[in-house]
XYZ file of N, CA and C in Angstrom:
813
model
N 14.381 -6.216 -7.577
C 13.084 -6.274 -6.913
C 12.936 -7.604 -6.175
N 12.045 -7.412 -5.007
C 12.134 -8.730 -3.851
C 10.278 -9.424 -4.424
N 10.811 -10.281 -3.878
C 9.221 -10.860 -3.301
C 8.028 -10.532 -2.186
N 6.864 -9.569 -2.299
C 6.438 -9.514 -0.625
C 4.893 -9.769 -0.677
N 4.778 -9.803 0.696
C 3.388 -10.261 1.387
C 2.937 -9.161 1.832
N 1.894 -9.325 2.000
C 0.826 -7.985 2.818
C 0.143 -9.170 4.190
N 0.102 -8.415 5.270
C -0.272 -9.006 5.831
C -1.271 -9.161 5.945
N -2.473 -9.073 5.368
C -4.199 -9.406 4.966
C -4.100 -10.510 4.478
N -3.185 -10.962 4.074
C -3.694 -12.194 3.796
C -3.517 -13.253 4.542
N -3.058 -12.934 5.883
C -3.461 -14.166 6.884
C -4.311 -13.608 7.636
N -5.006 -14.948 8.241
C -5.961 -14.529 9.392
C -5.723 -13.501 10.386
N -6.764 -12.604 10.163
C -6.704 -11.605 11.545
C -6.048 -11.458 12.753
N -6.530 -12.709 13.246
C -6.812 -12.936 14.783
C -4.655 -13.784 14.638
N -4.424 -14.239 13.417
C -3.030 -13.746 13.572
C -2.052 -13.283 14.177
N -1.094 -13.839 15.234
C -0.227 -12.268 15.788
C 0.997 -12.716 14.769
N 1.517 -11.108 14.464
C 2.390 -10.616 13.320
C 3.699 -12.030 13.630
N 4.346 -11.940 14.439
C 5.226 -13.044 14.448
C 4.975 -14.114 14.160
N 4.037 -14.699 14.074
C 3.666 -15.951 13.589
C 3.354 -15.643 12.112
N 2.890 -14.554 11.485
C 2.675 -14.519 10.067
C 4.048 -13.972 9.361
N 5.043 -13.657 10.100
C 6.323 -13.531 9.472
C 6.640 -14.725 9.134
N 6.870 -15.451 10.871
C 7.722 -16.869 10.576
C 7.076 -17.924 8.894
N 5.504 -18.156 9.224
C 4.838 -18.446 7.927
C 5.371 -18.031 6.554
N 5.263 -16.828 6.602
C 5.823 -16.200 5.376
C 7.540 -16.177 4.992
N 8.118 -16.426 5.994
C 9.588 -16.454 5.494
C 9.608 -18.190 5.349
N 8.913 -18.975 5.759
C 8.874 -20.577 5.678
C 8.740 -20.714 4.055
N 7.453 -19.937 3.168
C 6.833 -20.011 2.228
C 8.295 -19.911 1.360
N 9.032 -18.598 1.580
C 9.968 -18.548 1.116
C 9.987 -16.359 -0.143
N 9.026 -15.925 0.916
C 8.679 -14.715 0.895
C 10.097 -13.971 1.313
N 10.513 -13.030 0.644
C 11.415 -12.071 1.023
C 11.244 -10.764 1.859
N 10.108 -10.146 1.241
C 9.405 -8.947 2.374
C 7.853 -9.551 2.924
N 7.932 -8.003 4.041
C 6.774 -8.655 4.765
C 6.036 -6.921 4.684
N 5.071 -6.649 4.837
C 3.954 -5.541 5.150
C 2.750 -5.649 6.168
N 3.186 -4.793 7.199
C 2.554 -5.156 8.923
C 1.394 -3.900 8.196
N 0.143 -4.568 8.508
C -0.925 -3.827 8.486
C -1.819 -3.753 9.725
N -2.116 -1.725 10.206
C -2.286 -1.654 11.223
C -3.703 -1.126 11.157
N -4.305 -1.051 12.155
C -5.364 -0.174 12.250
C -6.384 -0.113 13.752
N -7.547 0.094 13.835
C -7.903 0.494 14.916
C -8.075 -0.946 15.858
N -8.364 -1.968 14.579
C -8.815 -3.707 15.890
C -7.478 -4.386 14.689
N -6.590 -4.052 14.052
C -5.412 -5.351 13.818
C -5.890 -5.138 12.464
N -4.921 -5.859 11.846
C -4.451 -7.398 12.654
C -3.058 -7.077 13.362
N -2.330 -5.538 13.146
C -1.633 -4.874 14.100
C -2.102 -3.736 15.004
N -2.560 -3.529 16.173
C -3.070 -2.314 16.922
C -2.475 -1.278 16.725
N -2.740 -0.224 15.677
C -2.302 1.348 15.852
C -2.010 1.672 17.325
N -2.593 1.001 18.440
C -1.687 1.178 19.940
C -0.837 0.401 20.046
N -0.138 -0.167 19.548
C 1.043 -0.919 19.423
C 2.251 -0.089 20.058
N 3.186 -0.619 21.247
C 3.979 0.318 21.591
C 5.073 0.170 21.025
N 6.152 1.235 21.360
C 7.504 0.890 20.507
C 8.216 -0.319 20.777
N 8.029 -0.687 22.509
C 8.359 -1.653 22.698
C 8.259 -3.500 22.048
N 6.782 -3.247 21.582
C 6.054 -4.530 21.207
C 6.565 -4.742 19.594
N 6.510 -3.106 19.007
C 7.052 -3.273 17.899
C 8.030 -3.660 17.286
N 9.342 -3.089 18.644
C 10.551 -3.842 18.710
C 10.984 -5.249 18.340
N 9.998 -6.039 19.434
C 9.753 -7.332 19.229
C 9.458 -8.005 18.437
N 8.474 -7.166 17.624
C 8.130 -7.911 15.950
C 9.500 -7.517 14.664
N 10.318 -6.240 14.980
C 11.029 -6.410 14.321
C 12.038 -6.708 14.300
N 12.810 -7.236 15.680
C 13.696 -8.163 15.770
C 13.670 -9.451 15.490
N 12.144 -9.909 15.822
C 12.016 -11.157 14.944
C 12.045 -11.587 13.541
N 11.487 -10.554 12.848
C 11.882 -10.553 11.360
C 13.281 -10.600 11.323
N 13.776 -9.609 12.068
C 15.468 -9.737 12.115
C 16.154 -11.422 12.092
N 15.621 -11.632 12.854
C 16.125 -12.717 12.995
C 15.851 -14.094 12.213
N 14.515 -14.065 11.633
C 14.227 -14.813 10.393
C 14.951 -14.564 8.996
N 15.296 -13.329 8.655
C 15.759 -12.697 7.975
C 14.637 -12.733 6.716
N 13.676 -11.581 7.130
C 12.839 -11.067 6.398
C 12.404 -9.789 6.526
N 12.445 -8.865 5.174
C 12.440 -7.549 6.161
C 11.571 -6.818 6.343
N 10.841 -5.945 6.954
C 9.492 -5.742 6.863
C 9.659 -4.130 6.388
N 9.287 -3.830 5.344
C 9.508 -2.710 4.506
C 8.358 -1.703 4.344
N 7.377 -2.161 4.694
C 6.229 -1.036 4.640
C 4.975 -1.303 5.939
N 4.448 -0.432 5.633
C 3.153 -0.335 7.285
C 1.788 0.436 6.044
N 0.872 -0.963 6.033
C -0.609 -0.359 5.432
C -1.414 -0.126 6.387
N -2.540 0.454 6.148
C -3.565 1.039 6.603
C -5.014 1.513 5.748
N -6.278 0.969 6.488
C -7.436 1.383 5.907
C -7.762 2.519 6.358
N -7.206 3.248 7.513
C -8.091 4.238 8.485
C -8.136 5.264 7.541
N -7.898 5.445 6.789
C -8.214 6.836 5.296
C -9.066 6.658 5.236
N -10.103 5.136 5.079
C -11.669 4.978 4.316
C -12.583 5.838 5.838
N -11.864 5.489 6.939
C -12.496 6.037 8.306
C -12.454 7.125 9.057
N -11.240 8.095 8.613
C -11.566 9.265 8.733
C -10.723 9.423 7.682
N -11.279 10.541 6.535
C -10.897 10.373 5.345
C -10.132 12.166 5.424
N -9.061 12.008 4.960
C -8.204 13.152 5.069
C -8.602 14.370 4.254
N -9.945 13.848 3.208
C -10.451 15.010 2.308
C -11.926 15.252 3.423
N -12.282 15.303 4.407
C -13.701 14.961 4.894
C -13.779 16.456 4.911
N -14.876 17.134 4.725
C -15.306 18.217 5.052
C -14.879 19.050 6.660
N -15.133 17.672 7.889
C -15.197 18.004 9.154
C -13.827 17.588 9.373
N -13.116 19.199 9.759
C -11.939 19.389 10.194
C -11.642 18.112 11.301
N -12.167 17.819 12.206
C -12.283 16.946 13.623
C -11.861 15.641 12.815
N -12.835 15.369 11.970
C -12.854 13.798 11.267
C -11.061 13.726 10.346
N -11.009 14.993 10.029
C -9.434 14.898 9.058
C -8.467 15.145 10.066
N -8.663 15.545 11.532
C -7.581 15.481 12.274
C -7.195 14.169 12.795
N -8.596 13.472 12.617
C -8.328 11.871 13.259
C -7.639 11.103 12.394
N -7.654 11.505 11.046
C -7.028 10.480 10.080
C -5.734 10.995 10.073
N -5.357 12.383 9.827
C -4.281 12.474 10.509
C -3.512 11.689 11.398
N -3.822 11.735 12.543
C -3.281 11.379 13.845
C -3.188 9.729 13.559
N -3.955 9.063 12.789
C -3.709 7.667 12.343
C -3.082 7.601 11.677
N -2.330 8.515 10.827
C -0.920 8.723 9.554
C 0.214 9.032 10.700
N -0.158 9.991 11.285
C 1.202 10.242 12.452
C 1.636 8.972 12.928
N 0.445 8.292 13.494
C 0.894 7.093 14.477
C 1.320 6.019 13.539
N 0.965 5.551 12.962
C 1.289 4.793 11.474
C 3.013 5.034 11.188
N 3.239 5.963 11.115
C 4.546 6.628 10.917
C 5.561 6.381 11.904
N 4.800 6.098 12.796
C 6.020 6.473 14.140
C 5.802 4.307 14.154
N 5.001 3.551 14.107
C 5.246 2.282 13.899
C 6.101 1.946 12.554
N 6.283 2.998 11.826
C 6.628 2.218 10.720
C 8.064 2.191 11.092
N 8.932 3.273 11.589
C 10.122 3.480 11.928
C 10.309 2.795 13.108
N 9.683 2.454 14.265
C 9.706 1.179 15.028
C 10.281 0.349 14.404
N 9.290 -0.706 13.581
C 9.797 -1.854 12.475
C 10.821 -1.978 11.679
N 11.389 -0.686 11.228
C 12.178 -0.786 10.319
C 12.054 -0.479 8.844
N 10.664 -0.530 8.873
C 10.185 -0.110 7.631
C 10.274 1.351 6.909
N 10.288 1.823 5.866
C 10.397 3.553 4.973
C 9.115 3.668 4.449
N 7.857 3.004 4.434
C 7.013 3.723 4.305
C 5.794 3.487 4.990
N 4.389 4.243 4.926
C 2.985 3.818 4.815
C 2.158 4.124 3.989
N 1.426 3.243 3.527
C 0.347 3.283 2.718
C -0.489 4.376 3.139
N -1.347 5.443 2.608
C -1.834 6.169 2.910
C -3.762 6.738 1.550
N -4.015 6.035 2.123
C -5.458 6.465 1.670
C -5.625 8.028 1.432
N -5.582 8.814 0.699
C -5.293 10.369 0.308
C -6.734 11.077 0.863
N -7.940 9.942 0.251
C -9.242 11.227 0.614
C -10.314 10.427 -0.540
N -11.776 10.560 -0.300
C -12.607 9.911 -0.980
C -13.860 10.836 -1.541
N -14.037 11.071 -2.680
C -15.069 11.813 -3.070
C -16.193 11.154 -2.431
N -17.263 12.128 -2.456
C -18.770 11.348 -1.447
C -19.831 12.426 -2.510
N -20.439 11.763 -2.020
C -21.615 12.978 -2.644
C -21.956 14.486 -1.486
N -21.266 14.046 -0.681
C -20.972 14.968 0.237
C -19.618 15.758 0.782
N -18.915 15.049 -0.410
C -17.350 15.509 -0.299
C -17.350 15.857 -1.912
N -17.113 16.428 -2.577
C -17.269 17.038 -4.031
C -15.668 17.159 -4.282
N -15.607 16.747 -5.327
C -13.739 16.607 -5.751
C -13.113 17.365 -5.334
N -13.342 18.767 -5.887
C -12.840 20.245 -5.455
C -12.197 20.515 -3.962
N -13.542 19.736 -3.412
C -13.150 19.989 -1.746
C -12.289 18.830 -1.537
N -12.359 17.634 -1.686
C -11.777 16.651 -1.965
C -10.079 16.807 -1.889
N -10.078 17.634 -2.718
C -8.588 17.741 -3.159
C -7.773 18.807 -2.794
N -8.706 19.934 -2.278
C -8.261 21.074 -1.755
C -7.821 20.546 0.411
N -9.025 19.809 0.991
C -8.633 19.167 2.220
C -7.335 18.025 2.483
N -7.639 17.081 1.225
C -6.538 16.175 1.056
C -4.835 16.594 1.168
N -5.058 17.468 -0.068
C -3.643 18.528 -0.288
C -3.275 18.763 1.438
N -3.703 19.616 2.388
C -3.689 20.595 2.922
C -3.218 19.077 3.841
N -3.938 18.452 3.866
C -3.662 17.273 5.530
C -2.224 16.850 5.105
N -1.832 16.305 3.833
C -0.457 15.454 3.517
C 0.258 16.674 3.630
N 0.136 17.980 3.107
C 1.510 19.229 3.985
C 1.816 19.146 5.350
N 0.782 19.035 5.863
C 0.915 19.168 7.188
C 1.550 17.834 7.904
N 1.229 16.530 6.810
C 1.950 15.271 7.914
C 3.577 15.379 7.292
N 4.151 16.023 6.577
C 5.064 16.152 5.700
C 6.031 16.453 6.533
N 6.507 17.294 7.875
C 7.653 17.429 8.771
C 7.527 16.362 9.387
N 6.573 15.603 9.622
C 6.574 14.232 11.087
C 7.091 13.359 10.039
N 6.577 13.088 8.627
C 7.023 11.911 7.589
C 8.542 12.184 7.621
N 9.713 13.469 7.250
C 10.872 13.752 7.417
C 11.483 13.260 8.832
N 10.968 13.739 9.756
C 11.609 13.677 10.977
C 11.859 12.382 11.333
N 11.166 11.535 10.672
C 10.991 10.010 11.043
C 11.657 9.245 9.651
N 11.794 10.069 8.504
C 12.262 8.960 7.435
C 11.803 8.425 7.246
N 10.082 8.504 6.908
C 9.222 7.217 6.529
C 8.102 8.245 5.491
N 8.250 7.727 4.478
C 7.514 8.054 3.135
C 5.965 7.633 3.172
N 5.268 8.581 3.147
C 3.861 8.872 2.737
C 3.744 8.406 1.550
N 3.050 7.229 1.428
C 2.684 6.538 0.261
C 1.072 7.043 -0.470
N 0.790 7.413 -0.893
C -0.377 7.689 -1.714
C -1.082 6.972 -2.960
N -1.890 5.990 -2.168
C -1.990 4.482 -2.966
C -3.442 5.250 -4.021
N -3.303 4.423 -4.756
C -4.519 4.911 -5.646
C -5.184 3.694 -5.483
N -6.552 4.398 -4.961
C -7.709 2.987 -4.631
C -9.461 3.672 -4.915
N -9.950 2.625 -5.188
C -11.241 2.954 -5.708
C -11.967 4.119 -4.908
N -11.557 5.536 -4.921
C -12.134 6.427 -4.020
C -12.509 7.633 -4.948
N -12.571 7.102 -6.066
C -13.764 8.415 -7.545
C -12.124 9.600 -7.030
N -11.139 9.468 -6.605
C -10.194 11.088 -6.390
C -8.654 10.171 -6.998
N -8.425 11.523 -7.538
C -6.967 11.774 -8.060
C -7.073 10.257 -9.056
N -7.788 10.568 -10.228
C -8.150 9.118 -11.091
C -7.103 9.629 -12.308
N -6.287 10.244 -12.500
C -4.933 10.366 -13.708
C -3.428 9.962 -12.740
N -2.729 9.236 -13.811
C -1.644 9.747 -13.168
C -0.988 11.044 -13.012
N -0.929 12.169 -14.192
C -0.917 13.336 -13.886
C -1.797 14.245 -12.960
N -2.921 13.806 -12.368
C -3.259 14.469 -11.187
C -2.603 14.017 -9.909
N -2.126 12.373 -10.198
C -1.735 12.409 -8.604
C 0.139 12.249 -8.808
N 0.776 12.558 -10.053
C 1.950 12.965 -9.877
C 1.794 14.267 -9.647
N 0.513 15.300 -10.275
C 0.694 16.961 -9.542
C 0.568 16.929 -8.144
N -0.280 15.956 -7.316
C -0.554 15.939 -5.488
C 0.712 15.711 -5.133
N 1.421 14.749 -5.587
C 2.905 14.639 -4.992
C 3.775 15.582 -5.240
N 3.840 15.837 -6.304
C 4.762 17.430 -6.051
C 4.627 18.561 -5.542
N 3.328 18.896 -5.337
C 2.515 20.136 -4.382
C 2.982 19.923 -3.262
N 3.023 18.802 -2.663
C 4.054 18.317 -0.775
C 5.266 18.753 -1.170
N 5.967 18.703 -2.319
C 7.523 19.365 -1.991
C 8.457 18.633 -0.560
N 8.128 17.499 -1.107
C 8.868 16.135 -0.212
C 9.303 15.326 -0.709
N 10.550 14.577 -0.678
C 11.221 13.611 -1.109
C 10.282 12.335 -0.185
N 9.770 13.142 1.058
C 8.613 11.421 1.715
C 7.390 11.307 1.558
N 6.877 12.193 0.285
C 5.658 11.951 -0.326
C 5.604 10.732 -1.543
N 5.494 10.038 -1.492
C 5.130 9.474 -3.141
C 4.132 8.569 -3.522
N 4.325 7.661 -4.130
C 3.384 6.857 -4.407
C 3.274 5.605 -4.509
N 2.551 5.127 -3.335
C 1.778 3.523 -3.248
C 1.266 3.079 -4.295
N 2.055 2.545 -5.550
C 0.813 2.266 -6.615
C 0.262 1.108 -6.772
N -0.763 0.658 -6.350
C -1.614 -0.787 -6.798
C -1.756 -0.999 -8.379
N -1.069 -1.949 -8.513
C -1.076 -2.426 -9.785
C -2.604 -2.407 -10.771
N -3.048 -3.607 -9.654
C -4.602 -4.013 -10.264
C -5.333 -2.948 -9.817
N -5.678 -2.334 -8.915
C -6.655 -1.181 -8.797
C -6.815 -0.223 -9.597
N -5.505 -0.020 -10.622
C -6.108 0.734 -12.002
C -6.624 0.395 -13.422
N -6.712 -1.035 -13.594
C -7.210 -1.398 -14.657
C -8.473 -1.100 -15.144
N -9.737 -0.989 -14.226
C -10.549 -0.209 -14.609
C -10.524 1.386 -15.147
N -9.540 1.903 -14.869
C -9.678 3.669 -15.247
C -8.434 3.853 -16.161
N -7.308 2.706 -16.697
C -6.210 2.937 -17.053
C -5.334 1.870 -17.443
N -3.611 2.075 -17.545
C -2.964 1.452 -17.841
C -2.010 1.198 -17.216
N -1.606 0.405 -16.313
C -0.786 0.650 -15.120
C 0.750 0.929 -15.244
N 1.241 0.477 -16.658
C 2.445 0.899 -17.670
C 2.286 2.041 -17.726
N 1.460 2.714 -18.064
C 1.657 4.143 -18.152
C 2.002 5.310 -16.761
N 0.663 4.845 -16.003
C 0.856 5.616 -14.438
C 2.628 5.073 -14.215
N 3.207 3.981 -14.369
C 4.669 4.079 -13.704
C 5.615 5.013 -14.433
N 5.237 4.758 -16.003
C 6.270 6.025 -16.286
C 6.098 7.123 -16.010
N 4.672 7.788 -15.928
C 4.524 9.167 -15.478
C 4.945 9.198 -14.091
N 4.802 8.185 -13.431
C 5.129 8.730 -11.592
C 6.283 8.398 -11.279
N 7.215 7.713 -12.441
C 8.403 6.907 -12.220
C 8.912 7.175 -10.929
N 10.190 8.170 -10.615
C 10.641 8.257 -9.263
C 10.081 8.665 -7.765
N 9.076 8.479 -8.627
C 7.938 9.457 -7.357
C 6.927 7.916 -6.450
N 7.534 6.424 -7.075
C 6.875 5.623 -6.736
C 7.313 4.732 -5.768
N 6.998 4.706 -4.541
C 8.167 4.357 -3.083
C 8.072 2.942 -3.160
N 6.027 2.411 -3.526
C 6.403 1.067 -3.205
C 5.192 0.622 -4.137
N 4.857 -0.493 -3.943
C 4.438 -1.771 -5.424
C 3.485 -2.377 -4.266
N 1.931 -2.534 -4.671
C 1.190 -3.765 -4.214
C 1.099 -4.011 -5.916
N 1.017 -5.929 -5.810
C 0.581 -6.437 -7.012
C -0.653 -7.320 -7.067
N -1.443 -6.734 -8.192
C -2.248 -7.946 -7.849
C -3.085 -7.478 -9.563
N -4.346 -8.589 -9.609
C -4.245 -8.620 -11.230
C -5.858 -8.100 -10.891
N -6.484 -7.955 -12.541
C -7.725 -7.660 -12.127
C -8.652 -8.122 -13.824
N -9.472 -8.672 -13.546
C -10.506 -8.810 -15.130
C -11.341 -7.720 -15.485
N -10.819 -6.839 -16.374
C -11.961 -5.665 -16.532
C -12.986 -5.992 -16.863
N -13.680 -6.957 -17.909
C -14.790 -7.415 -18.094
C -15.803 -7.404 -16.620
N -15.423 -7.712 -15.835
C -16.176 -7.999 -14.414
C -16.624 -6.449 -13.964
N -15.556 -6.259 -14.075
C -16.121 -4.358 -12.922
C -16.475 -4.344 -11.749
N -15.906 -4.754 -11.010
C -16.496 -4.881 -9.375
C -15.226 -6.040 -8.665
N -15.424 -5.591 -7.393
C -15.006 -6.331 -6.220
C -14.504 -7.834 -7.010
N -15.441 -8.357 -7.367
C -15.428 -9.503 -8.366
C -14.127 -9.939 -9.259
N -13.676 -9.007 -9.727
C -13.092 -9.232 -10.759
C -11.065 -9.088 -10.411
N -11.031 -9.482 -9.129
C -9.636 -9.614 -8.756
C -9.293 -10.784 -8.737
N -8.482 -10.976 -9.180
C -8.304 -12.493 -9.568
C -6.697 -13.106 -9.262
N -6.185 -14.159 -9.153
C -4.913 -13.882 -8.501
C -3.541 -13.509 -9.784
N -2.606 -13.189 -9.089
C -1.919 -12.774 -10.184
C -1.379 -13.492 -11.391
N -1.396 -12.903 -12.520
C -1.446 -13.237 -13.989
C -2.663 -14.039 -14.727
N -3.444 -13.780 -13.727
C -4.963 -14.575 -14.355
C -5.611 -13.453 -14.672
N -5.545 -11.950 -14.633
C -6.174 -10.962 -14.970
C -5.544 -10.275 -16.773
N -6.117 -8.970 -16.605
C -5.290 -8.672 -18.109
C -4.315 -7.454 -17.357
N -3.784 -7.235 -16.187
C -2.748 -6.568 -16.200
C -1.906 -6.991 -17.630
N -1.006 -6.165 -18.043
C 0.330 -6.355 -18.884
C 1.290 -6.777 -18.092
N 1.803 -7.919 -17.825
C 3.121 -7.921 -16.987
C 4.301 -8.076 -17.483
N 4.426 -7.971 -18.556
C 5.647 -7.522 -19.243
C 5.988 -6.086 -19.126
N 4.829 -5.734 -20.019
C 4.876 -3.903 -19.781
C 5.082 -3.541 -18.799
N 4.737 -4.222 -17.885
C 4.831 -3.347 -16.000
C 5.941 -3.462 -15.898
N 6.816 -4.728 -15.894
C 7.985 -4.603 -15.315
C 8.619 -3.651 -16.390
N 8.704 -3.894 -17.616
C 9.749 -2.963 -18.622
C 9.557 -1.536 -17.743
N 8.175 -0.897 -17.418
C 8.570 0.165 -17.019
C 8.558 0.328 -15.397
N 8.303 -0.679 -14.388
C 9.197 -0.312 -13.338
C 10.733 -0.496 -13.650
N 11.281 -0.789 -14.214
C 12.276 -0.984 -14.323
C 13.077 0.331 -15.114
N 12.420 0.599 -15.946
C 12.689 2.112 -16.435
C 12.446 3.404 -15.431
N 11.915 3.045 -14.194
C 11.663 3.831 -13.036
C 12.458 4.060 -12.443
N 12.997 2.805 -12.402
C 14.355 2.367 -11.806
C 14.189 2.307 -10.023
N 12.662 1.303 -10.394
C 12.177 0.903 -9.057
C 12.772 -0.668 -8.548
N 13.027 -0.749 -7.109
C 13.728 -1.754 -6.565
C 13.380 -2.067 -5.485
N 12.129 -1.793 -5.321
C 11.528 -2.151 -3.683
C 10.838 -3.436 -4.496
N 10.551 -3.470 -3.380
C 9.615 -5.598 -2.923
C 8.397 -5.244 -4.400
N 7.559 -5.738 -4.543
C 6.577 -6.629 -5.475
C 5.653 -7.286 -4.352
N 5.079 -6.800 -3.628
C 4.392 -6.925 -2.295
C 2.643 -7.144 -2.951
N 2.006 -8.624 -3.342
C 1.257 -9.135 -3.046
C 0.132 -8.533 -2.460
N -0.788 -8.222 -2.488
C -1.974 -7.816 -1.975
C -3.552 -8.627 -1.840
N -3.509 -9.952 -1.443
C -4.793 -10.770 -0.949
C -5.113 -11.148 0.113
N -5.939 -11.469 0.291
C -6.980 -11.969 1.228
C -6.500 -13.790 1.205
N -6.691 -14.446 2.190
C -6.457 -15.572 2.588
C -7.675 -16.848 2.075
N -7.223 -18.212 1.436
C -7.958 -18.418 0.376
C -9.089 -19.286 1.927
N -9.931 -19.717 1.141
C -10.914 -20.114 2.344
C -10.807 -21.578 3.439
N -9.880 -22.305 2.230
C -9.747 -23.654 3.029
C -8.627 -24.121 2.744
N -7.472 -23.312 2.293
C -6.303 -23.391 2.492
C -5.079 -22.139 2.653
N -4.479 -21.384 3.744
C -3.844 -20.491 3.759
C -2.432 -21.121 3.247
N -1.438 -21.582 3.403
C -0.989 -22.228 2.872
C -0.569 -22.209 1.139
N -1.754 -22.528 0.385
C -1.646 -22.458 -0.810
C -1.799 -21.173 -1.816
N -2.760 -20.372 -0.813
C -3.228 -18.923 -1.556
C -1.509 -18.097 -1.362
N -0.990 -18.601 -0.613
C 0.537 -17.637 -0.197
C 1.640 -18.851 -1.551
N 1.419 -19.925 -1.547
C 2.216 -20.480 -2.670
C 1.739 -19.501 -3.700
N 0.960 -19.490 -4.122
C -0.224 -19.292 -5.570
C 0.656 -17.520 -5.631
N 0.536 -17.302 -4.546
C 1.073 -15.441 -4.578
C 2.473 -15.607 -5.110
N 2.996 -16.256 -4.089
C 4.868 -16.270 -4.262
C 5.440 -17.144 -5.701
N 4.596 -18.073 -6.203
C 5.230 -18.499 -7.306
C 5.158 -17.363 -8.821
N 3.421 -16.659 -8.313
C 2.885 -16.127 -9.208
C 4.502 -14.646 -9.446
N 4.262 -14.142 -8.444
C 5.673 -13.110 -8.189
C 7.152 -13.416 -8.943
N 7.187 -14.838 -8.698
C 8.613 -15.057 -9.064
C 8.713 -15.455 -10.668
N 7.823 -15.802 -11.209
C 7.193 -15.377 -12.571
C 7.165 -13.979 -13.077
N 6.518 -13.385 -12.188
C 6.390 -11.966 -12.775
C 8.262 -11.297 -13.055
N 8.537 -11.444 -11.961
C 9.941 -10.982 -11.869
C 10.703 -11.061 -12.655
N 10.985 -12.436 -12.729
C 11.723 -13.081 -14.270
C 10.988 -12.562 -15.720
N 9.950 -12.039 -15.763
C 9.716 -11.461 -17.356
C 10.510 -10.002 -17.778
């Protein structure tokens, strides 16, 4: 397993080559280009431009292994209105076709969000139906549909969302699992053994259940994740992708919040 960054945690207004070079300076091994409708990578990003960002990693020698995305929270692939789930769609398509630009095998993929106007049932019956359908463009391209589990009230077991991944009947379906985003509902040792091979890629990050809220993310190994347990069972997964970091940039030093990540990682690793 590598060391990686998400790219949220540098400033926005950021362009990606400059937050590589940063991040391979720090002494980061992977990188994660996050796209969406205003950046901090443009979902209109052409192949050409993309080129450019991933020859430069090339050439730093850092590799950029995955492509995130919020546009699930914005048109949500479980939405009632067919129109609204074709748009999130079409932001998974395009997502897809940057990720294989870069070089990267997967994207993060927001599955679908219960609402009080979206009811689980439907939830999960629209969700299902959109990831079949992105399932020949994810093949054709070699880039894995990640299915991150994030605070959206849907698919809250790991046995419900190891059953969503096997219902696609895809080797490029699997699962984005956020470490810290399940400590409130679970055990994050456990979701890896149940989803073991079914798990493409790793955000890490820690979380204080006592808190319950937004609040309570804290940087890594200052929370009560298990990080022993985690690794014993990624490792029983017989997972080997990056350990890819997931924060926000600290307020008056970027710089140090990316030390604080990368030392915290290379700790984790070694347990």
């Amino acid at each position: 397993m590598k060391t990686g960054i998400n790219q949220w945690a540098f400033p926005a207004e950021m362009p990606a080559a400059q937050a590589l070079t940063l991040a391979k300076e720090i002494g980061f091994e992977t990188f994660e280009v996050c796209v969406g409708d205003k950046g901090p990578v443009s979902l209109d990003i052409s192949e050409k431009e993309a080129t450019v960002v991933r020859a430069h990693a090339e050439k730093l020698g850092i590799a950029i292994t995955s492509v995130a995305s919020g546009m699930g929270w914005q048109y949500p692939l479980s939405a009632p209105d067919a129109a609204v789930r074709e748009k999130g769609k079409d932001a998974v398509r395009q997502s897809l076709r940057i990720a294989r630009w870069l070089g990267a095998d997967a994207v993060l993929v927001v599955p679908g969000v219960v609402t009080p106007d979206t009811p689980y049932d439907v939830a999960l019956e629209n969700a299902l139906a959109s990831v079949q359908d992105l399932v020949p463009e994810a093949e054709q391209l070699q880039v894995a549909i990640g299915i991150e589990n994030v605070w959206n009230k849907f698919l809250l077991s790991p046995v419900e969302m190891r059953d969503f991944i096997d219902q696609c009947e895809s080797d490029c379906v699997g699962a984005f699992f956020d470490i810290g985003n399940i400590i409130l509902m679970g055990y994050p040792e456990q979701w890896i053994r149940i989803l073991g091979r079914r798990i493409r890629k790793i955000h890490a990050k820690d979380f204080r259940a006592p808190v319950g809220n937004l609040d309570g993310f804290v940087m890594l190994m200052e929370g009560d994740v298990n990080w022993p347990a985690v690794m014993a069972a990624l490792r029983e997964a017989g997972y080997e992708g990056p350990l890819t970091a997931e924060y926000g940039p600290y307020k008056h030093s970027l710089e140090i919040a990316l030390r604080h990540c990368l030392t915290s990682l290379q700790a984790i690793l070694a347990l």
